[in-house]
Amino acid sequence: MKNEMIKIRNQEVTVKEYKGQRVVTFKDVDSVHERPDGTTRKRFNDNKKYFVEGEDFFVRKTDEAKNEFGIVAPNGLVLLTESGYLMLVKSFTDELAWKVQKQLVKSYFAVQNIKKSKPQSERLASVNNAVKILTPMLKAAGCDSKIQLLTAKTLYEKAGVQLPVLIESGQQYYDTVHIARQIGLCYQSSGKPADKAVNEIIRRLDIPDSMYTETWESKGKWQGTVRKYVSQVIDMIRQWIVDNDYPRDIEYVQCDGQKKRYHVIWRKAEV
């Protein structure tokens, strides 16, 4: 981490960041507010019940403080966020305190707010590059123009850009989670849709290529292709279930050849 310095009135503060936001130490606060060493720590300890860890402050162990910030802290290091700092010094009402608070917020903490606005343009540039790379790959894989456009639309939406494009499809496709809900198949242990059990049933049915498609999806930090099936596959799965007398255990084989079972229950199907 660069030892960037910011001058707050007559004191210099080393810029410290943790988990994407700027933070200050007790020593920083004592220094810029010209208070005796230990003043801020005592005020924090006296009012700690009002502070939320992970929101108003973070705690780093002795070795972490040394490795991450080059600070020797035998008893650990408390890092105050902007909200934690403002909560802590709200009782500092002398003229110097007001000036320091304003300058520290504008010159030190405000930078993190500027940084938060940058990822939008950075993500957009990344999406543009991703679309340029993925489009010919999707085309080569046999994906039609609708799938290519849907992929691009999904990527742009993740970057916060809504494309004014309505993508219509002549065929509705369903993923295995949706299918599990429609047929009322759930895991016995959690009650959640038994999507992997549905995959096993589909594997046994030997579904032809014409009855499914690959779509690009993004959920949280995950991005990838998802196989979805036409509605006729749902009917085929229902028939398999009837033919096999609504099994409570669906056997499958792991990569290592070991046989396992999905323990399932049947519930009222979602419409």
Short mmCIF file of C-alpha atoms in Angstrom, two decimals:
data_model
loop_
_atom_site.label_atom_id
_atom_site.label_comp_id
_atom_site.label_asym_id
_atom_site.label_seq_id
_atom_site.Cartn_x
_atom_site.Cartn_y
_atom_site.Cartn_z
CA MET A 1 0.00 0.00 0.00
CA LYS A 2 1.40 3.41 -0.93
CA ASN A 3 2.25 5.70 1.95
CA GLU A 4 0.16 8.54 0.56
CA MET A 5 -0.12 11.44 2.96
CA ILE A 6 -2.93 13.97 3.33
CA LYS A 7 -2.45 17.14 5.33
CA ILE A 8 -5.27 18.04 7.70
CA ARG A 9 -4.53 21.52 9.01
CA ASN A 10 -1.08 21.18 10.62
CA GLN A 11 -1.01 17.38 10.78
CA GLU A 12 -0.28 14.76 8.14
CA VAL A 13 -2.39 11.61 8.00
CA THR A 14 -1.22 8.48 6.20
CA VAL A 15 -3.99 7.23 3.90
CA LYS A 16 -5.28 3.86 5.05
CA GLU A 17 -7.90 1.77 3.28
CA TYR A 18 -9.60 -1.43 4.32
CA LYS A 19 -12.31 -3.35 2.46
CA GLY A 20 -12.64 -0.62 -0.15
CA GLN A 21 -13.08 2.31 2.21
CA ARG A 22 -10.85 4.77 3.98
CA VAL A 23 -10.26 4.35 7.67
CA VAL A 24 -8.43 6.16 10.48
CA THR A 25 -6.85 5.01 13.73
CA PHE A 26 -7.28 6.36 17.25
CA LYS A 27 -3.82 7.89 16.92
CA ASP A 28 -4.85 9.70 13.72
CA VAL A 29 -7.88 11.22 15.44
CA ASP A 30 -5.92 12.27 18.52
CA SER A 31 -3.30 13.85 16.27
CA VAL A 32 -5.54 15.91 13.98
CA HIS A 33 -7.78 17.01 16.84
CA GLU A 34 -4.76 17.87 18.96
CA ARG A 35 -5.95 15.71 21.84
CA PRO A 36 -3.75 13.82 24.34
CA ASP A 37 -2.78 10.28 23.28
CA GLY A 38 -5.41 7.78 24.36
CA THR A 39 -8.31 10.25 24.34
CA THR A 40 -10.03 8.68 21.33
CA ARG A 41 -9.43 5.10 22.49
CA LYS A 42 -11.01 5.82 25.88
CA ARG A 43 -14.00 7.54 24.29
CA PHE A 44 -14.45 4.54 21.97
CA ASN A 45 -14.20 1.99 24.79
CA ASP A 46 -16.69 3.97 26.89
CA ASN A 47 -19.24 3.96 24.05
CA LYS A 48 -18.38 0.76 22.18
CA LYS A 49 -21.91 -0.62 22.54
CA TYR A 50 -23.15 2.00 20.08
CA PHE A 51 -20.66 1.05 17.35
CA VAL A 52 -21.28 -1.73 14.84
CA GLU A 53 -18.25 -3.77 13.84
CA GLY A 54 -17.94 -4.05 10.08
CA GLU A 55 -19.87 -0.81 9.62
CA ASP A 56 -18.41 1.76 12.02
CA PHE A 57 -15.10 0.05 12.72
CA PHE A 58 -12.89 -2.93 11.93
CA VAL A 59 -10.42 -4.76 14.14
CA ARG A 60 -7.08 -6.10 12.90
CA LYS A 61 -4.84 -8.42 14.88
CA THR A 62 -1.28 -7.45 15.77
CA ASP A 63 0.32 -9.31 12.85
CA GLU A 64 -2.36 -8.05 10.43
CA ALA A 65 -1.80 -4.45 11.53
CA LYS A 66 1.92 -4.85 10.94
CA ASN A 67 1.61 -6.59 7.55
CA GLU A 68 -1.21 -4.47 6.15
CA PHE A 69 -0.41 -1.03 7.53
CA GLY A 70 3.08 -1.21 8.97
CA ILE A 71 1.65 -0.29 12.39
CA VAL A 72 2.92 -1.85 15.62
CA ALA A 73 -0.19 -2.60 17.68
CA PRO A 74 0.48 -5.07 20.53
CA ASN A 75 -3.20 -5.11 21.50
CA GLY A 76 -4.59 -5.09 17.97
CA LEU A 77 -5.67 -2.18 15.79
CA VAL A 78 -9.08 -0.53 15.57
CA LEU A 79 -9.86 1.12 12.24
CA LEU A 80 -12.65 3.70 12.22
CA THR A 81 -14.77 4.21 9.11
CA GLU A 82 -16.24 7.60 8.25
CA SER A 83 -19.40 6.81 10.20
CA GLY A 84 -17.39 5.56 13.17
CA TYR A 85 -15.20 8.64 13.16
CA LEU A 86 -18.18 11.02 13.06
CA MET A 87 -19.93 9.14 15.86
CA LEU A 88 -16.81 9.26 17.99
CA VAL A 89 -16.07 12.97 17.63
CA LYS A 90 -19.62 14.31 17.67
CA SER A 91 -18.99 15.51 21.21
CA PHE A 92 -15.90 17.45 20.14
CA THR A 93 -17.60 20.83 19.90
CA ASP A 94 -14.73 23.28 20.12
CA GLU A 95 -13.94 25.47 17.09
CA LEU A 96 -10.91 23.39 16.09
CA ALA A 97 -12.98 20.19 16.14
CA TRP A 98 -15.55 21.57 13.70
CA LYS A 99 -12.83 22.71 11.29
CA VAL A 100 -10.98 19.39 11.50
CA GLN A 101 -14.13 17.32 11.01
CA LYS A 102 -15.09 19.26 7.90
CA GLN A 103 -11.62 19.06 6.40
CA LEU A 104 -11.14 15.39 7.23
CA VAL A 105 -14.47 14.46 5.67
CA LYS A 106 -13.91 16.55 2.53
CA SER A 107 -10.21 15.84 1.99
CA TYR A 108 -9.86 12.32 3.32
CA PHE A 109 -13.11 10.34 3.41
CA ALA A 110 -14.76 12.04 0.41
CA VAL A 111 -12.22 10.42 -1.92
CA GLN A 112 -13.77 7.01 -1.29
CA ASN A 113 -17.12 8.35 -2.50
CA ILE A 114 -15.47 9.53 -5.71
CA LYS A 115 -13.91 6.11 -6.13
CA LYS A 116 -17.30 4.48 -5.79
CA SER A 117 -18.51 6.34 -8.87
CA LYS A 118 -15.64 5.09 -11.03
CA PRO A 119 -16.49 1.40 -11.17
CA GLN A 120 -19.57 2.22 -13.27
CA SER A 121 -17.45 3.41 -16.21
CA GLU A 122 -14.83 0.74 -15.53
CA ARG A 123 -17.46 -2.01 -15.52
CA LEU A 124 -18.97 -0.62 -18.70
CA ALA A 125 -15.59 -0.73 -20.46
CA SER A 126 -15.12 -4.31 -19.26
CA VAL A 127 -18.56 -5.27 -20.53
CA ASN A 128 -17.85 -3.73 -23.94
CA ASN A 129 -14.72 -5.84 -24.19
CA ALA A 130 -16.52 -8.95 -22.95
CA VAL A 131 -19.29 -8.54 -25.53
CA LYS A 132 -16.73 -8.11 -28.32
CA ILE A 133 -15.02 -11.33 -27.28
CA LEU A 134 -18.13 -13.40 -26.51
CA THR A 135 -20.26 -12.54 -29.55
CA PRO A 136 -18.10 -14.36 -32.15
CA MET A 137 -17.65 -17.24 -29.71
CA LEU A 138 -21.41 -17.59 -29.23
CA LYS A 139 -21.92 -17.39 -32.97
CA ALA A 140 -19.31 -20.09 -33.56
CA ALA A 141 -21.06 -22.25 -30.95
CA GLY A 142 -24.28 -22.05 -32.96
CA CYS A 143 -26.15 -19.59 -30.73
CA ASP A 144 -28.65 -17.54 -32.69
CA SER A 145 -28.87 -13.75 -32.67
CA LYS A 146 -31.45 -13.73 -29.86
CA ILE A 147 -29.14 -15.65 -27.55
CA GLN A 148 -26.26 -13.34 -28.49
CA LEU A 149 -28.38 -10.29 -27.74
CA LEU A 150 -29.68 -11.78 -24.48
CA THR A 151 -26.11 -12.46 -23.39
CA ALA A 152 -25.06 -8.88 -24.14
CA LYS A 153 -28.17 -7.49 -22.43
CA THR A 154 -27.46 -9.51 -19.27
CA LEU A 155 -23.86 -8.32 -19.13
CA TYR A 156 -24.81 -4.68 -19.58
CA GLU A 157 -27.48 -4.90 -16.88
CA LYS A 158 -24.83 -6.15 -14.45
CA ALA A 159 -22.91 -2.94 -15.21
CA GLY A 160 -26.01 -0.90 -14.42
CA VAL A 161 -26.92 -0.18 -18.04
CA GLN A 162 -30.45 -1.01 -19.18
CA LEU A 163 -30.63 -1.63 -22.91
CA PRO A 164 -33.94 -0.43 -24.43
CA VAL A 165 -34.37 -3.77 -26.18
CA LEU A 166 -37.24 -6.23 -25.80
CA ILE A 167 -36.10 -9.75 -26.59
CA GLU A 168 -38.95 -11.96 -27.67
CA SER A 169 -38.63 -15.68 -27.99
CA GLY A 170 -40.74 -18.04 -30.03
CA GLN A 171 -39.97 -20.78 -27.51
CA GLN A 172 -40.05 -20.62 -23.70
CA TYR A 173 -37.18 -22.34 -21.90
CA TYR A 174 -36.94 -23.44 -18.26
CA ASP A 175 -33.96 -24.16 -16.04
CA THR A 176 -33.88 -27.15 -13.67
CA VAL A 177 -34.77 -25.06 -10.61
CA HIS A 178 -37.95 -23.83 -12.33
CA ILE A 179 -38.76 -27.36 -13.48
CA ALA A 180 -38.32 -28.72 -9.95
CA ARG A 181 -40.78 -26.12 -8.68
CA GLN A 182 -43.30 -26.91 -11.42
CA ILE A 183 -43.31 -30.63 -10.68
CA GLY A 184 -43.08 -30.18 -6.89
CA LEU A 185 -39.75 -31.99 -6.44
CA CYS A 186 -37.75 -30.83 -3.37
CA TYR A 187 -34.75 -31.96 -1.36
CA GLN A 188 -35.83 -33.76 1.81
CA SER A 189 -33.15 -32.06 3.92
CA SER A 190 -33.75 -28.43 2.93
CA GLY A 191 -37.10 -28.30 1.17
CA LYS A 192 -35.49 -26.40 -1.71
CA PRO A 193 -36.16 -27.25 -5.40
CA ALA A 194 -34.26 -30.46 -6.21
CA ASP A 195 -32.57 -29.13 -9.35
CA LYS A 196 -29.76 -31.72 -9.37
CA ALA A 197 -32.26 -34.54 -9.05
CA VAL A 198 -34.06 -33.08 -12.07
CA ASN A 199 -30.73 -33.12 -13.95
CA GLU A 200 -30.36 -36.81 -13.14
CA ILE A 201 -33.84 -37.58 -14.45
CA ILE A 202 -33.10 -35.62 -17.63
CA ARG A 203 -29.87 -37.56 -18.08
CA ARG A 204 -31.85 -40.79 -18.03
CA LEU A 205 -34.36 -39.45 -20.55
CA ASP A 206 -31.63 -38.72 -23.10
CA ILE A 207 -33.12 -35.39 -24.22
CA PRO A 208 -32.26 -34.44 -27.85
CA ASP A 209 -30.29 -31.24 -28.57
CA SER A 210 -33.35 -29.62 -30.16
CA MET A 211 -35.15 -29.56 -26.79
CA TYR A 212 -32.71 -27.37 -24.88
CA THR A 213 -30.57 -24.28 -25.28
CA GLU A 214 -27.61 -22.68 -23.49
CA THR A 215 -28.08 -19.18 -22.09
CA TRP A 216 -25.64 -16.82 -20.43
CA GLU A 217 -26.58 -15.70 -16.92
CA SER A 218 -25.04 -13.71 -14.10
CA LYS A 219 -25.96 -14.11 -10.42
CA GLY A 220 -23.95 -12.16 -7.87
CA LYS A 221 -20.28 -12.77 -8.62
CA TRP A 222 -21.06 -15.89 -10.69
CA GLN A 223 -21.34 -15.77 -14.46
CA GLY A 224 -21.73 -18.65 -16.87
CA THR A 225 -23.94 -20.68 -19.17
CA VAL A 226 -27.14 -22.32 -17.97
CA ARG A 227 -28.90 -25.09 -19.85
CA LYS A 228 -32.65 -24.56 -20.20
CA TYR A 229 -35.31 -26.87 -21.59
CA VAL A 230 -38.52 -26.56 -23.58
CA SER A 231 -41.85 -27.15 -21.85
CA GLN A 232 -42.22 -30.62 -23.40
CA VAL A 233 -39.32 -31.79 -21.24
CA ILE A 234 -41.35 -30.99 -18.12
CA ASP A 235 -44.08 -33.33 -19.36
CA MET A 236 -41.48 -36.02 -20.04
CA ILE A 237 -40.12 -35.68 -16.51
CA ARG A 238 -43.63 -35.91 -15.04
CA GLN A 239 -44.23 -39.10 -17.00
CA TRP A 240 -40.93 -40.57 -15.79
CA ILE A 241 -41.96 -39.80 -12.21
CA VAL A 242 -45.32 -41.53 -12.66
CA ASP A 243 -43.71 -44.53 -14.34
CA ASN A 244 -41.28 -44.87 -11.43
CA ASP A 245 -43.99 -44.50 -8.76
CA TYR A 246 -42.83 -41.16 -7.35
CA PRO A 247 -39.41 -42.30 -6.05
CA ARG A 248 -38.14 -40.82 -2.78
CA ASP A 249 -34.52 -41.67 -3.61
CA ILE A 250 -32.96 -40.88 -6.98
CA GLU A 251 -29.63 -42.59 -7.46
CA TYR A 252 -26.70 -40.95 -9.22
CA VAL A 253 -23.02 -41.73 -9.78
CA GLN A 254 -20.25 -39.36 -8.67
CA CYS A 255 -17.17 -38.61 -10.77
CA ASP A 256 -15.20 -41.16 -8.73
CA GLY A 257 -17.72 -43.86 -9.56
CA GLN A 258 -19.31 -43.93 -6.11
CA LYS A 259 -23.08 -44.31 -6.06
CA LYS A 260 -25.12 -41.78 -4.07
CA ARG A 261 -28.78 -40.84 -3.74
CA TYR A 262 -30.76 -37.62 -3.80
CA HIS A 263 -33.36 -37.91 -1.04
CA VAL A 264 -36.44 -36.05 -2.25
CA ILE A 265 -39.98 -35.25 -1.23
CA TRP A 266 -42.99 -34.33 -3.32
CA ARG A 267 -44.97 -31.19 -2.74
CA LYS A 268 -47.77 -29.33 -4.46
CA ALA A 269 -46.43 -28.11 -7.75
CA GLU A 270 -46.18 -24.36 -8.44
CA VAL A 271 -48.39 -23.05 -11.20
#
